[in-house]
PDB file of C-alpha atoms in Angstrom:
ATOM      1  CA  UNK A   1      82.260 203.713 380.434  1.00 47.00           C
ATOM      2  CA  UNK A   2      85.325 203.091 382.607  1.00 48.00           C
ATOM      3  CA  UNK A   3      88.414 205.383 382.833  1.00 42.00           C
ATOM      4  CA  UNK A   4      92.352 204.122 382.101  1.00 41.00           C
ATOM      5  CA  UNK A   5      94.834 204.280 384.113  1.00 45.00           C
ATOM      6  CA  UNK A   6      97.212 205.923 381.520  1.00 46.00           C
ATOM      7  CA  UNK A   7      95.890 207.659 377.870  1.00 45.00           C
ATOM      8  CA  UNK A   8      99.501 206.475 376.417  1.00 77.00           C
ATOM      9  CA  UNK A   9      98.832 202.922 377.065  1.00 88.00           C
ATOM     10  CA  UNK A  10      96.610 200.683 374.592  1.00 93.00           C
ATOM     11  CA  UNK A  11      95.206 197.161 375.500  1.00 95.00           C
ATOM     12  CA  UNK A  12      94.459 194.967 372.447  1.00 97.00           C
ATOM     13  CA  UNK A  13      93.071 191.747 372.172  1.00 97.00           C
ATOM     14  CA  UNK A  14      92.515 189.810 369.075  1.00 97.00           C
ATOM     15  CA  UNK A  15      89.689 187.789 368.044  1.00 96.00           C
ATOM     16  CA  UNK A  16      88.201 185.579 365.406  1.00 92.00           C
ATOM     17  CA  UNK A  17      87.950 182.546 363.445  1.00 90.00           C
ATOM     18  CA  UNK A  18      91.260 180.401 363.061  1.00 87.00           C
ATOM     19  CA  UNK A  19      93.578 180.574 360.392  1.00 83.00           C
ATOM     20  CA  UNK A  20      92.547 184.312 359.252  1.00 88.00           C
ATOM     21  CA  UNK A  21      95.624 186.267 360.633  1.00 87.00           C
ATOM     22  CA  UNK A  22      95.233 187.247 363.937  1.00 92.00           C
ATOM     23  CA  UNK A  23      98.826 185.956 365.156  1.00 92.00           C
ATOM     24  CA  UNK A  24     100.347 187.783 361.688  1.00 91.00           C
ATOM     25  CA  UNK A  25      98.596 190.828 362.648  1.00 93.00           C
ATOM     26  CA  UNK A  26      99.509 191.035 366.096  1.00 94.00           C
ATOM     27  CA  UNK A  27     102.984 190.711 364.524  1.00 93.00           C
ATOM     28  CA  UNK A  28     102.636 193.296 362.157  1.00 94.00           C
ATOM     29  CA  UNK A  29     101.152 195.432 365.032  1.00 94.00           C
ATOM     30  CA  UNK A  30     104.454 194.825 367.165  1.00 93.00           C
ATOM     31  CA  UNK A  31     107.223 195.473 364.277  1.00 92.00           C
ATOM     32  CA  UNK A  32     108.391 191.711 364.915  1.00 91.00           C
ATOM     33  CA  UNK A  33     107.510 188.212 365.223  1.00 90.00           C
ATOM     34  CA  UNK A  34     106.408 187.279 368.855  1.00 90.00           C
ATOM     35  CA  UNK A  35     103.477 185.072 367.961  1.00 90.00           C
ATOM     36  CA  UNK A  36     103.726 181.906 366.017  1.00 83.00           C
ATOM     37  CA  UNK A  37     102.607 182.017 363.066  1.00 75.00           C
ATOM     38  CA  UNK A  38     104.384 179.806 360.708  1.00 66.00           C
ATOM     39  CA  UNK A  39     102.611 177.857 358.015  1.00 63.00           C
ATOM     40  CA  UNK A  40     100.702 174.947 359.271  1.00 60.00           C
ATOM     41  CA  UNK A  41      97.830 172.462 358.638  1.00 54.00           C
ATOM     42  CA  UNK A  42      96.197 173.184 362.375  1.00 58.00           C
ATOM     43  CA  UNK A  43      95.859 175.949 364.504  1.00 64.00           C
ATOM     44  CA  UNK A  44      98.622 177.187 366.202  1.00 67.00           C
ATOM     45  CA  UNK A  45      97.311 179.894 368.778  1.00 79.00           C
ATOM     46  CA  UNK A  46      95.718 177.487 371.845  1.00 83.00           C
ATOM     47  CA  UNK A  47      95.933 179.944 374.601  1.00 89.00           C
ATOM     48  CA  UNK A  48      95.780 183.667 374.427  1.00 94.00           C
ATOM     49  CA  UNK A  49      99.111 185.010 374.834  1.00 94.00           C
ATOM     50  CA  UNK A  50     100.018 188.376 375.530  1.00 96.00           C
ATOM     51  CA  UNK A  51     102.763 190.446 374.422  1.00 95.00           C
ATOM     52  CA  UNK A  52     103.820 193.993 374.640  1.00 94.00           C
ATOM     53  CA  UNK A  53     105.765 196.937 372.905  1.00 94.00           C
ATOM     54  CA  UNK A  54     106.035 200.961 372.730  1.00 93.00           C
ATOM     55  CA  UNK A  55     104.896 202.617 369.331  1.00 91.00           C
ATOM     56  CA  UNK A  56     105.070 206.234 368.662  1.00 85.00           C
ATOM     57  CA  UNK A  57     104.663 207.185 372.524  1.00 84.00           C
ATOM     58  CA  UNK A  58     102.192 204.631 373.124  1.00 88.00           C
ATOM     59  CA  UNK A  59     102.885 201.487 375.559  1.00 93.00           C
ATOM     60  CA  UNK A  60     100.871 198.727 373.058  1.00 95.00           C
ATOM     61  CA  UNK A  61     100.193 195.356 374.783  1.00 96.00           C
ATOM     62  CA  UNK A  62      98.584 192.925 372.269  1.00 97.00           C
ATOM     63  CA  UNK A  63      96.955 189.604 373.078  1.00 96.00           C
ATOM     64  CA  UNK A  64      96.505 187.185 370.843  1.00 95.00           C
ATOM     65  CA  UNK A  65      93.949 184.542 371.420  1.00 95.00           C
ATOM     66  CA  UNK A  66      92.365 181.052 369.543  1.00 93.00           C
ATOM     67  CA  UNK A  67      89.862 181.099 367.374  1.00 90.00           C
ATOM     68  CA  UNK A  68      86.203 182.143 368.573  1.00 92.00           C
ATOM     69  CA  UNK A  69      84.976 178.556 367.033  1.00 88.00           C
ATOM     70  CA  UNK A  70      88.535 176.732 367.595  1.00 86.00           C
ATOM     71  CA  UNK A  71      88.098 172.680 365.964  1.00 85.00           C
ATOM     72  CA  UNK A  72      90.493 172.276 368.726  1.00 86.00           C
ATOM     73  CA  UNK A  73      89.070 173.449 371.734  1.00 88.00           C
ATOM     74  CA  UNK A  74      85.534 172.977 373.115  1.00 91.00           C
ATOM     75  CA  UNK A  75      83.342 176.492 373.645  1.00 91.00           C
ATOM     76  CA  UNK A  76      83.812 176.653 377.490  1.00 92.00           C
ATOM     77  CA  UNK A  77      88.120 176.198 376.892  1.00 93.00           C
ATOM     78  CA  UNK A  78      87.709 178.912 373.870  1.00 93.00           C
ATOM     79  CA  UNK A  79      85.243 181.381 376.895  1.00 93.00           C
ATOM     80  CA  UNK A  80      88.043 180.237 379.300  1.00 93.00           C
ATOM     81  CA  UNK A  81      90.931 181.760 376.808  1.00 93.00           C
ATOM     82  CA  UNK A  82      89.124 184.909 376.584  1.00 94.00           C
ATOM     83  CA  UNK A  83      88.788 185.311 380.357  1.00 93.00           C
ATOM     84  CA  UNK A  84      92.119 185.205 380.474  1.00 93.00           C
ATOM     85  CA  UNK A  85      92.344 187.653 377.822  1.00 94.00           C
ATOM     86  CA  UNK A  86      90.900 190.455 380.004  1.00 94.00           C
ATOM     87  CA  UNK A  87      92.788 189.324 382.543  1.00 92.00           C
ATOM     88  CA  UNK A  88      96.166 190.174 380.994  1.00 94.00           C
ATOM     89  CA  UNK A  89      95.297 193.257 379.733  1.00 94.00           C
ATOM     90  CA  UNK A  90      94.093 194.790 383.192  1.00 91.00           C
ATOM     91  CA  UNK A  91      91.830 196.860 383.831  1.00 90.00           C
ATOM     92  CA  UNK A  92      90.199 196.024 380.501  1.00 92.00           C
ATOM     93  CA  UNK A  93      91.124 196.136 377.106  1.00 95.00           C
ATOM     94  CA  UNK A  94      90.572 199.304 375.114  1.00 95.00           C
ATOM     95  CA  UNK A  95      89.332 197.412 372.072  1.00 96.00           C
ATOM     96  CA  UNK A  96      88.903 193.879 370.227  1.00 97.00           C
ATOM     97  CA  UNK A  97      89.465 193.687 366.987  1.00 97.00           C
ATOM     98  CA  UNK A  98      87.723 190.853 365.152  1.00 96.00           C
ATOM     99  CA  UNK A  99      90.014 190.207 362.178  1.00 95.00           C
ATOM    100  CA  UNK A 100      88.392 188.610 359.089  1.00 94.00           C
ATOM    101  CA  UNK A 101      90.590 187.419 355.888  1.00 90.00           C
ATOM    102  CA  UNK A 102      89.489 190.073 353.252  1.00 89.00           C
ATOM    103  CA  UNK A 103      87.605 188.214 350.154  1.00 81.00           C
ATOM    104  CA  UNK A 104      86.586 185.317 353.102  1.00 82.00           C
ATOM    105  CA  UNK A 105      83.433 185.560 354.630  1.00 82.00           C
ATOM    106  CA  UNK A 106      81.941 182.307 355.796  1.00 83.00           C
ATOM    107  CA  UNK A 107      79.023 181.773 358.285  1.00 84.00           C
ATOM    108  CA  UNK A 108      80.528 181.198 361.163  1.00 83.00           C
ATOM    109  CA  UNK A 109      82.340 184.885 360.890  1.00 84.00           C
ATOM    110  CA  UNK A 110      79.248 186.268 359.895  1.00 85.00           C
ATOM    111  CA  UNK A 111      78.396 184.730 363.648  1.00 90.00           C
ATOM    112  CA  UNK A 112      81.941 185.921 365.136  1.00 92.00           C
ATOM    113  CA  UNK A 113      80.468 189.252 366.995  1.00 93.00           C
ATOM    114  CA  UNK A 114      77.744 187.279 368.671  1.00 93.00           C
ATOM    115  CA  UNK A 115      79.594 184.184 370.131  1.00 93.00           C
ATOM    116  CA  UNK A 116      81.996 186.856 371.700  1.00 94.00           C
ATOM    117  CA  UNK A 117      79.009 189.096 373.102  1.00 93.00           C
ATOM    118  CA  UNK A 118      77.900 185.845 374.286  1.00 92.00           C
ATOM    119  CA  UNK A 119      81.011 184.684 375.820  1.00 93.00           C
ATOM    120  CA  UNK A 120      81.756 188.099 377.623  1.00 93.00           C
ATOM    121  CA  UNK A 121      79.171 190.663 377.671  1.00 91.00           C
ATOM    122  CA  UNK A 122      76.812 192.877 374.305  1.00 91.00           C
ATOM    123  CA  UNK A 123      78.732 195.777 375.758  1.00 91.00           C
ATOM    124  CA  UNK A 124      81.496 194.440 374.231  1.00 94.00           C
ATOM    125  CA  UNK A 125      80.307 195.165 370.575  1.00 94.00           C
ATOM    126  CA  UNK A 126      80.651 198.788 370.726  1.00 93.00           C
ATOM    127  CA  UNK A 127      84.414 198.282 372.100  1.00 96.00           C
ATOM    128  CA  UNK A 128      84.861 195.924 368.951  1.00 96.00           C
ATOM    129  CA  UNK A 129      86.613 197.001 365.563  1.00 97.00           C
ATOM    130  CA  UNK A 130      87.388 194.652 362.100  1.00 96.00           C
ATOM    131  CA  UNK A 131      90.573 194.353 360.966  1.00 96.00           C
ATOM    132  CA  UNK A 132      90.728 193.023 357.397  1.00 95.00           C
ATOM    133  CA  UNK A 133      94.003 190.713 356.730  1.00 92.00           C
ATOM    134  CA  UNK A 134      95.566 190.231 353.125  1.00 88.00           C
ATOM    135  CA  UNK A 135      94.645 193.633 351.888  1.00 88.00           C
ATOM    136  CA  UNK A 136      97.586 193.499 349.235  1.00 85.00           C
ATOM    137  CA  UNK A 137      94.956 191.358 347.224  1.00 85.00           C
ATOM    138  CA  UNK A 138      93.029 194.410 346.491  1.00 86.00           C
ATOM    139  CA  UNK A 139      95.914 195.335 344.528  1.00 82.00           C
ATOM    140  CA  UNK A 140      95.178 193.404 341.237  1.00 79.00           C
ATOM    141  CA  UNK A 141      91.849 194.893 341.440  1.00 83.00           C
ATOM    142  CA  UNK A 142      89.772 198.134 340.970  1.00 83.00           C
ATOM    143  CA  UNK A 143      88.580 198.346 344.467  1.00 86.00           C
ATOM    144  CA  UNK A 144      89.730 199.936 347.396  1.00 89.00           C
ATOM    145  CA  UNK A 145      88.691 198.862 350.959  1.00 91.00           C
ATOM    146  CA  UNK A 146      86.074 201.853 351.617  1.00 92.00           C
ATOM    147  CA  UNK A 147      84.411 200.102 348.543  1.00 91.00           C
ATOM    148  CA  UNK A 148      84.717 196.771 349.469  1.00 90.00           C
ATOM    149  CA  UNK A 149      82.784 197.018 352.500  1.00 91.00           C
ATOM    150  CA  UNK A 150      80.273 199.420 351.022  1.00 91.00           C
ATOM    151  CA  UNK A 151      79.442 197.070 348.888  1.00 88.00           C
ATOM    152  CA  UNK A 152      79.366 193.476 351.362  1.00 89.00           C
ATOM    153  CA  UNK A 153      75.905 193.988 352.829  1.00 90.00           C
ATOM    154  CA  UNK A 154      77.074 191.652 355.085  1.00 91.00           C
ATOM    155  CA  UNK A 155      80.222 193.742 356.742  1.00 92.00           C
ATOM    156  CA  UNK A 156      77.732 196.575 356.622  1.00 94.00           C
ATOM    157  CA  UNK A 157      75.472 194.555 358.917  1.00 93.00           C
ATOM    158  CA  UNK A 158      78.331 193.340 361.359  1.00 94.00           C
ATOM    159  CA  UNK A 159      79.969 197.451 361.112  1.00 94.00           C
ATOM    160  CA  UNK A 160      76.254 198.270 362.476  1.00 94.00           C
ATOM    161  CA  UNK A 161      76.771 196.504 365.294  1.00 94.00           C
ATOM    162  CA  UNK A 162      80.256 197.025 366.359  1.00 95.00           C
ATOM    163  CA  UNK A 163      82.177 200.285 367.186  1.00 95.00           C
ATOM    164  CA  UNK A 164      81.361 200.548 362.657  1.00 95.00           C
ATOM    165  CA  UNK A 165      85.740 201.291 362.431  1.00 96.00           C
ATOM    166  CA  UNK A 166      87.561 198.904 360.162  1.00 96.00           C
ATOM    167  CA  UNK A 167      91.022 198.735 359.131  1.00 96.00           C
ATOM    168  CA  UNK A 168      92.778 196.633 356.814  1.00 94.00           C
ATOM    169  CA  UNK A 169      96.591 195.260 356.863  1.00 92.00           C
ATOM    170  CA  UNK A 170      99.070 193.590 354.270  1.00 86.00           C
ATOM    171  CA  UNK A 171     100.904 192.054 356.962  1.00 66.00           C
ATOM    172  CA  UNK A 172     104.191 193.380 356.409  1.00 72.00           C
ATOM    173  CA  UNK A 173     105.847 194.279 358.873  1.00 70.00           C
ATOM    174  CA  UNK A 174     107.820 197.077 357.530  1.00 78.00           C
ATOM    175  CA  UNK A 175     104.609 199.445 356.575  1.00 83.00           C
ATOM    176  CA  UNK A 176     104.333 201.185 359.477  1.00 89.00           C
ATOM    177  CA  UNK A 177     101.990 203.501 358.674  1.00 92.00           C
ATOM    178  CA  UNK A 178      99.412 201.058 358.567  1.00 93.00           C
ATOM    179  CA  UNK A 179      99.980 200.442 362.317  1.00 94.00           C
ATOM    180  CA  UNK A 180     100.296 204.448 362.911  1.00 94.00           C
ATOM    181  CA  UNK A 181      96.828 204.569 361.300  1.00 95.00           C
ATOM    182  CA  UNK A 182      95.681 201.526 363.174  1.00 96.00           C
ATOM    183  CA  UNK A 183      96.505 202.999 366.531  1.00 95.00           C
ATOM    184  CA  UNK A 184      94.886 206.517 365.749  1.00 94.00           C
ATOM    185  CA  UNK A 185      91.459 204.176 365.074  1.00 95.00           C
ATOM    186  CA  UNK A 186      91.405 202.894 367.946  1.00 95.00           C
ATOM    187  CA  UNK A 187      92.295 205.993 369.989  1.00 92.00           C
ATOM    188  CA  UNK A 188      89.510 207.258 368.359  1.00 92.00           C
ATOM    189  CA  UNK A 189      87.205 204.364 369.662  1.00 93.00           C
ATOM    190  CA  UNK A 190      88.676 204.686 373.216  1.00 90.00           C
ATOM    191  CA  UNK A 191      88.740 208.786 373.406  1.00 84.00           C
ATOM    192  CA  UNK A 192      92.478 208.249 373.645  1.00 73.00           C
ATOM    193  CA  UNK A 193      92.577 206.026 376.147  1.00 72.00           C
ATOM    194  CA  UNK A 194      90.028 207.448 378.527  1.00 77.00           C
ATOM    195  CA  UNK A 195      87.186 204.378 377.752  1.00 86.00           C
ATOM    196  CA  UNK A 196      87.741 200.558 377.824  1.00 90.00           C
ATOM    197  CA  UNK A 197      85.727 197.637 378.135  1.00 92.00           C
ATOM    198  CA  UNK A 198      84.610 196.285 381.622  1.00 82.00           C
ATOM    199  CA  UNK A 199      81.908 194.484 382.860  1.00 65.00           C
ATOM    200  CA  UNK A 200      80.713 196.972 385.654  1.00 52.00           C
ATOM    201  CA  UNK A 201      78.630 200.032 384.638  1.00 39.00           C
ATOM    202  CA  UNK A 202      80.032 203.307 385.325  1.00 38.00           C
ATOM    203  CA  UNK A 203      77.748 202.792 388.857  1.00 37.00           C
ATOM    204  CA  UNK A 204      79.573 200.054 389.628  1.00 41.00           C
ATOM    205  CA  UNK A 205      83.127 199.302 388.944  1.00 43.00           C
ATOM    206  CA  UNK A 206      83.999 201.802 386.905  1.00 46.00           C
ATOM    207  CA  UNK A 207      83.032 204.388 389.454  1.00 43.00           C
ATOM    208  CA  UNK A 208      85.384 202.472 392.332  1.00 43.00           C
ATOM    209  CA  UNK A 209      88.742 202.988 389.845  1.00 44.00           C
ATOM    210  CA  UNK A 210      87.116 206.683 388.830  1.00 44.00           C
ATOM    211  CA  UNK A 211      86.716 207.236 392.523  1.00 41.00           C
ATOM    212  CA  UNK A 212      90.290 206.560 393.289  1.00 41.00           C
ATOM    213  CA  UNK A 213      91.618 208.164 390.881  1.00 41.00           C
ATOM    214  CA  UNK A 214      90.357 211.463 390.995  1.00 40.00           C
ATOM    215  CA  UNK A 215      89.841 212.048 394.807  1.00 36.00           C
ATOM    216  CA  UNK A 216      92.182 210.194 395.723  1.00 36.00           C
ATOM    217  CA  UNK A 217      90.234 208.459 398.692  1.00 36.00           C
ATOM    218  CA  UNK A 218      87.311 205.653 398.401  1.00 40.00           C
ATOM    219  CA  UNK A 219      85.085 205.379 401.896  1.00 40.00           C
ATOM    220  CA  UNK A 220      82.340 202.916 402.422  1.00 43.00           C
ATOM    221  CA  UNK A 221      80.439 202.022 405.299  1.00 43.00           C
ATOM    222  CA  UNK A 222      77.834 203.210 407.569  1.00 40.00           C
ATOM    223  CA  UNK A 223      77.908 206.240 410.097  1.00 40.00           C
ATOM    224  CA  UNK A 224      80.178 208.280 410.919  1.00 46.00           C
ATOM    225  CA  UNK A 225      81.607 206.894 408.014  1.00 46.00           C
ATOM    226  CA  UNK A 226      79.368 209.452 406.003  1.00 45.00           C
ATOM    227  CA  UNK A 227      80.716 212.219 408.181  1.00 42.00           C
ATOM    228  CA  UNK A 228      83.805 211.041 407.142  1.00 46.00           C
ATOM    229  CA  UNK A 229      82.795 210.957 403.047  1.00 45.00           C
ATOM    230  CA  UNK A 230      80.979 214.555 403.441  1.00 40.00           C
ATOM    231  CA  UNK A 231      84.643 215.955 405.003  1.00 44.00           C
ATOM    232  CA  UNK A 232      86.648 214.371 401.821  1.00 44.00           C
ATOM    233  CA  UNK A 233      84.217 215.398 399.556  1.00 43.00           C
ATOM    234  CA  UNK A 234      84.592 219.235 401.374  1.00 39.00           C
ATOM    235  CA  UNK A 235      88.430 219.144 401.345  1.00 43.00           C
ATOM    236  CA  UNK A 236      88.856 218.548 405.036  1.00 39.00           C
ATOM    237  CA  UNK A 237      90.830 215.297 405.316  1.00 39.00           C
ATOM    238  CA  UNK A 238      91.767 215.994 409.178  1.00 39.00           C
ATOM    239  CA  UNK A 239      87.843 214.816 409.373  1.00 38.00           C
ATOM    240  CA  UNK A 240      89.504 211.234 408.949  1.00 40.00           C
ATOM    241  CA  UNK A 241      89.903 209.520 412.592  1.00 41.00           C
ATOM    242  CA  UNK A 242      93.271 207.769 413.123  1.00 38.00           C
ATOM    243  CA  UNK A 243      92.181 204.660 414.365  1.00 38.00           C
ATOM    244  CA  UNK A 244      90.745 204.162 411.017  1.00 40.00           C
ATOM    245  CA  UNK A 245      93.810 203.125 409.378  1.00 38.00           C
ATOM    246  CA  UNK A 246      95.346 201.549 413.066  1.00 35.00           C
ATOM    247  CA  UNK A 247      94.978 197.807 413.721  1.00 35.00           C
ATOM    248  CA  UNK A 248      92.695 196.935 410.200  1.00 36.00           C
ATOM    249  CA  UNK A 249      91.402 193.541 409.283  1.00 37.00           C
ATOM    250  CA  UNK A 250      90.110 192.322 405.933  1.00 37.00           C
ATOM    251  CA  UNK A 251      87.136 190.723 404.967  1.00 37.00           C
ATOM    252  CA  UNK A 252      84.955 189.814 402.263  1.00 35.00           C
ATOM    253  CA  UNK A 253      80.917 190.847 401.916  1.00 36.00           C
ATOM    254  CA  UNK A 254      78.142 190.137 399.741  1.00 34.00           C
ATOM    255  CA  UNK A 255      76.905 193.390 398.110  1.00 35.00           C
ATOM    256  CA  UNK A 256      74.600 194.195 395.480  1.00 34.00           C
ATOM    257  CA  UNK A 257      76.606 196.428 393.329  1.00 35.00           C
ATOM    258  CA  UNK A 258      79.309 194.772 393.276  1.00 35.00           C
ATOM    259  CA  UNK A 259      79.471 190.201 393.612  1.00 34.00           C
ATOM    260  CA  UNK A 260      82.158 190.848 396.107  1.00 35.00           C
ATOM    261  CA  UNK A 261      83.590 194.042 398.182  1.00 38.00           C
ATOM    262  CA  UNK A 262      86.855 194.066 399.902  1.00 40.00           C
ATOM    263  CA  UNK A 263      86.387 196.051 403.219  1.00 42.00           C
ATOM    264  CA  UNK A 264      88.857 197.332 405.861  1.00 41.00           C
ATOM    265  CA  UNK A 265      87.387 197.110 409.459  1.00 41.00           C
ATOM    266  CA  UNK A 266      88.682 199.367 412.045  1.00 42.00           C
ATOM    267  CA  UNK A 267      88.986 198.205 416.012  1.00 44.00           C
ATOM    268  CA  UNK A 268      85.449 199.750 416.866  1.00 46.00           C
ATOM    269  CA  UNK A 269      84.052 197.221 414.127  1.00 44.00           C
ATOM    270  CA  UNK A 270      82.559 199.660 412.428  1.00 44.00           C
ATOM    271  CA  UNK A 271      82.670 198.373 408.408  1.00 42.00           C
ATOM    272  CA  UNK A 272      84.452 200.648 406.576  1.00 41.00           C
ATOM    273  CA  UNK A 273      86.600 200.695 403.467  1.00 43.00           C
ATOM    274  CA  UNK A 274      89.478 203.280 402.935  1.00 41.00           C
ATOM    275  CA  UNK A 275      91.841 203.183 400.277  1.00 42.00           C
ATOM    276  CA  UNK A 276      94.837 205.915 399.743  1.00 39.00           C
ATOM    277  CA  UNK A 277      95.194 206.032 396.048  1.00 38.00           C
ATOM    278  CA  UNK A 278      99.093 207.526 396.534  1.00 37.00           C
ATOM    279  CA  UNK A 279     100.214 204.666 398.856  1.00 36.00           C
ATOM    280  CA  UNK A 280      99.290 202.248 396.565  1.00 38.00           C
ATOM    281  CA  UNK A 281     100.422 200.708 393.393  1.00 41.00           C
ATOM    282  CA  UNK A 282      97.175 201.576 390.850  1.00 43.00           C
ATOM    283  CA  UNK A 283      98.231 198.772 388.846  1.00 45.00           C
ATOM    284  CA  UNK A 284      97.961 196.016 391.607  1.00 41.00           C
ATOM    285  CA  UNK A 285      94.773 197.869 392.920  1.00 43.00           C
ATOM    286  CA  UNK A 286      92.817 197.311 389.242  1.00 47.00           C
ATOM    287  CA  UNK A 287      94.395 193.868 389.376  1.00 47.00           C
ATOM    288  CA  UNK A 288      93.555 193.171 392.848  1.00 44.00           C
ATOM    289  CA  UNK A 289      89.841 194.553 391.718  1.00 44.00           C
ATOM    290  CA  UNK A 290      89.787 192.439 388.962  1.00 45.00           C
ATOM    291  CA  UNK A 291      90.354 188.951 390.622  1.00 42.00           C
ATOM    292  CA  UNK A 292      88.390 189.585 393.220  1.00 39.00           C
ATOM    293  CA  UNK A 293      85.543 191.954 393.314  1.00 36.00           C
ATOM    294  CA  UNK A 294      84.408 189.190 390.233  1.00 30.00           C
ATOM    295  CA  UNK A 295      85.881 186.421 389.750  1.00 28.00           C
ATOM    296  CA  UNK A 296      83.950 186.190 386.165  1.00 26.00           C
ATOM    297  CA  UNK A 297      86.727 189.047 384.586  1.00 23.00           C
TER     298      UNK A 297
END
């Protein structure tokens, strides 16, 4: 798993089929209406769309995004969206939630998990929870919602396969313990902030932003430069030449961890990368990662 930047920040994103709540629940999720979702005969939600607010300590940033099998878009426009998802909630988002309309359960949601596994990555299942919409119609029955999916074999099937949390709103706004709860879930999935989904393997990118921010320093390259990484690793940062951060060019190279690697070059040529996690904004660096070390994020 990758590390966050910050445990009090949460990145949402919000999948599914159309016309099953997503834009109400991100609404609900934010105590007000930022995403359209007035009453209408087509979708409204054609591009994923993100918006922000702080809950209870947190800093929640929700994206909303069109339906997984949109009758509006074509499959590569509705893969497209989702890129774009995970690229406005940098460095990843700490979980999807796939809302389904409770008492609805038709094929192609049955088939939700798999096109979005497909579209991204099947690491993103176990960073996946349901949210069930409409839950006030349990109400007029004598069911709650830990019965309701017991009983689905179904939902039991698609819980199997996902992070197995589910959660279920009326979509009122003004019960906000349903969001309080909601939040705690998915803290739970993310260890409070400490996993979220990326495409790298903790050997890979997840490591680089790791890296940074617990030793402060990233070096790559080929001798001295591991002189240079044994004396960081040591303590004994005086080990670092000067000319190493004099005079510096950037480049891009191929690299088999990684599809691209931004490297800093000193004037003896020598490749090397050093990055000063203090000097620089963390936030631009996982950005800056992000667009460029893949350009599939």
């Amino acid at each position: 798993m990758a590390s966050s930047q910050q445990c009090s920040d949460l990145r949402v994103v919000l999948v599914g089929q159309e016309r099953v709540g997503k834009s109400s629940a991100g609404n609900t999720i934010l105590g007000k209406k930022e995403f359209n979702c007035r009453i209408s005969l087509s979708p409204l939600t054609l591009s994923s769309e993100k918006k922000q607010v702080d809950i209870d300590g947190h800093r929640v940033s929700v994206v909303d995004t069109p339906g997984l099998f949109s009758t509006r878009l074509s499959a590569d426009e509705v893969k497209a969206e989702l890129e774009k998802a995970l690229q406005l909630s940098p460095p990843g988002p700490h979980v999807f939630i796939l809302v389904l309309q409770l008492g609805r359960f038709t094929p192609q949601e049955q088939e939700g998990l798999k096109a979005l596994q497909k579209m991204l990555s099947a690491n993103v299942s176990k960073h996946t929870m349901l949210l069930f919409t409409y839950g006030d119609r349990l109400e007029d029955t004598d069911m709650d919602i830990e019965m309701f999916t017991r009983e689905d074999d179904n939902i039991q099937q698609l819980l199997q396969s996902c992070s197995g949390v589910y959660h279920v709103f009326n979509n009122k706004m003004e019960n906000r313990d349903q969001v309080k709860e909601l939040l705690q879930k998915i803290d739970n999935i993310c260890d409070n902030g400490q996993s979220y989904y990326g495409r790298r393997s903790e050997s890979g990118w997840g490591s680089v932003l790791r890296t940074l921010r617990e030793n402060k320093w990233l070096v790559c390259g080929l001798i001295p430069c591991g002189l240079i990484l044994c004396g960081l690793i040591l303590g004994a940062r005086r080990m670092l030449p000067q000319q190493c951060v004099r005079k510096i060019k950037i480049f891009v190279v191929m690299s088999r961890m990684w599809d691209k690697v931004i490297v800093f070059q000193d004037s003896s040529k020598s490749p090397i990368f050093i990055l000063n996690s203090q000097a620089l904004n963390f936030e631009f660096l996982s950005s800056l990662f992000l667009n460029n070390v893949a350009g599939t994020y």
